[in-house]
Amino acid sequence: MTMMESGRQHTNRDSERRLESLSPFELKNTLISLADDQQKRTAMQMVNAGRGNPNWIAATPRDAFFLLGRFGMEEARRDWSEWDDLAGMPQESGIAGRLDAFLSDNASDPGADLLRRGVAYGVDELGFDADAWVHELADSIIGDQYPVPDRMLTHVEKVVHQYLVQEMCGGRAPAADYDLFATEGGTAAMCYIFDSAIINRLLHKGDKIAIMTPIFTPYLEIPHLERYQFDVMELKAERTNAEGFHTWQFPDSEINKLADPDVKALFCVHPSNPPSVMMDPSTMDRIVSIVNDKNPELTIITDDVYGTFVNGFRSLMGALPRNTIGVYSFSKYFGCTGWRLGVIAVNQVNVFDERLATLPASDKKILNERYGTLTLEPEKMRFIDRMVADSRQVALNHTAGLSLPQQTQMALFALHCLLDTDGEYKQICQSIIARRMKALTKGLGVELPSDPLAAHYYVELDLLSWAERHWGAEFAAWMRDHYEPVDAIFRLAEQDSVVLLNGGGFDGPEWSVRISLANLPMAAYERIGKALWDIGQEYKREFDARER
């Protein structure tokens, strides 16, 4: 430890250098401990802006879930009521009429309107049989069956498909539909994709891949695991505007690297994490052109969890459906990280199935043996169905699939937004984030440029760039020479009980910090901004004192 100008002890540079090799999510634990110590000394409440978990929830879809649960239990007891503690299973015949009567009797209950309108949407817009649709919901919320189909429930899949077209594809459906695989959150989805891509020879150990950075740290770490050992090439979002602010957009020279056919895959989080900025449409157009003309077998894996926070968002799964495996998690938008709700989307016309059909005979033989217990024609098994089987080590495929209550809640979240034709829920979420951004920049004493492509779920601030704009290049160079890039976040924890994540851990600028605008009360953000400003002043006083 060393002494700060305040007289308190400060983590020394050697310790910082050692700790900054950790993932930001592991380093965070050290920062929390330091912030907690400061809180105990001063009674200053700790604020942790390192968490991505929002502090709001979507209430109406949850109300609908629990109301549907009451109906499901009535249906179960209607089927079998011999004992108080045992019931049967909801039966399909006439169940839509019984739900209608139930909702009429409970019309004033929270969630009743969403249930009534959701059932009508399935029947009127998607062509569902009313009894079959309601039975799937009522039986699934009880959780009395294995998931059938194992990939995703029939009606739920169609509802979520419509939601993804609306939110991930800018409302423009591709020529062919997507097949969906419901998963235990976006993280499970990524694990399944990586594993099945290797198993099915779509990617090979040592393949050259491109990663768009900054990016969620695990996506930097996974490719280097022994199982994959990919040759990683980073595409850096290093464009800046005339004032020197990062735009978090990609120069054409970076995107052009995808034209190399040796690049087998592209991984991205879109909008990005931590900057949470949507790709400029011209960049997306360039990627589309390069893939179509130069690298038509490129595998694209995109995690689009923050897309719902940007108006008019369009994913690569919409722009390049043939080449893209889309991953979406409901966790952030609906405040449901504990539900573990994710989905993998693969278009029915895709390069993955095409490549499986042209594998060498020796590879086909191995894969036919792997999947041969599931079908008499394993060579015709599609990639998305192989992922489902691989998620349960093939042999347990008959028990694969996301639990039925989880899929029911997923459907209710999707219906909530599909029926919200004025986008009221989206506007509320965006307004919460916007006012927190205003509080942060007020405390920091800086105005960030307006950016319609920014989700602002997180903000990534480059402290070195900020220092140079305020106090000059000489001061910035002195900071770089005398301190580790993580020094500022250690000072914030030790002096102000404020926890932020280091942006360098996401392969962003080394001196940047990630601030979540989703997880704290608004007042905390002005405090964070003020704490950052005070830390900057502290560095400046140390810089000025060197000449005395």
PDB file of C-alpha atoms in Angstrom, residues 96-97 99 115-135 137 155 159 415 419:
ATOM      1  CA  ALA A  96     -60.000 -21.471 -24.029  1.00  0.00           C
ATOM      2  CA  GLY A  97     -63.609 -20.889 -23.011  1.00  0.00           C
ATOM      3  CA  LEU A  99     -59.913 -19.145 -19.440  1.00  0.00           C
ATOM      4  CA  LEU A 115     -53.614 -12.545 -20.874  1.00  0.00           C
ATOM      5  CA  ARG A 116     -56.843 -11.831 -22.726  1.00  0.00           C
ATOM      6  CA  ARG A 117     -55.133  -9.800 -25.445  1.00  0.00           C
ATOM      7  CA  GLY A 118     -52.250 -12.289 -25.690  1.00  0.00           C
ATOM      8  CA  VAL A 119     -54.589 -15.190 -26.336  1.00  0.00           C
ATOM      9  CA  ALA A 120     -56.448 -13.125 -28.955  1.00  0.00           C
ATOM     10  CA  TYR A 121     -53.141 -12.156 -30.621  1.00  0.00           C
ATOM     11  CA  GLY A 122     -52.183 -15.811 -31.018  1.00  0.00           C
ATOM     12  CA  VAL A 123     -55.564 -16.717 -32.496  1.00  0.00           C
ATOM     13  CA  ASP A 124     -56.156 -13.649 -34.681  1.00  0.00           C
ATOM     14  CA  GLU A 125     -52.625 -12.751 -35.800  1.00  0.00           C
ATOM     15  CA  LEU A 126     -50.795 -16.088 -35.751  1.00  0.00           C
ATOM     16  CA  GLY A 127     -53.654 -18.425 -36.623  1.00  0.00           C
ATOM     17  CA  PHE A 128     -53.484 -20.533 -33.447  1.00  0.00           C
ATOM     18  CA  ASP A 129     -56.246 -22.914 -32.436  1.00  0.00           C
ATOM     19  CA  ALA A 130     -57.598 -21.312 -29.246  1.00  0.00           C
ATOM     20  CA  ASP A 131     -57.752 -24.488 -27.148  1.00  0.00           C
ATOM     21  CA  ALA A 132     -54.306 -25.674 -28.242  1.00  0.00           C
ATOM     22  CA  TRP A 133     -52.763 -22.252 -27.503  1.00  0.00           C
ATOM     23  CA  VAL A 134     -54.355 -21.823 -24.083  1.00  0.00           C
ATOM     24  CA  HIS A 135     -53.597 -25.422 -23.145  1.00  0.00           C
ATOM     25  CA  LEU A 137     -49.826 -21.890 -21.667  1.00  0.00           C
ATOM     26  CA  HIS A 155     -46.832 -21.704 -29.957  1.00  0.00           C
ATOM     27  CA  VAL A 159     -44.706 -15.678 -30.496  1.00  0.00           C
ATOM     28  CA  LEU A 415     -46.481 -10.590 -25.971  1.00  0.00           C
ATOM     29  CA  LEU A 419     -49.116  -5.656 -28.007  1.00  0.00           C
TER      30      LEU A 419
END
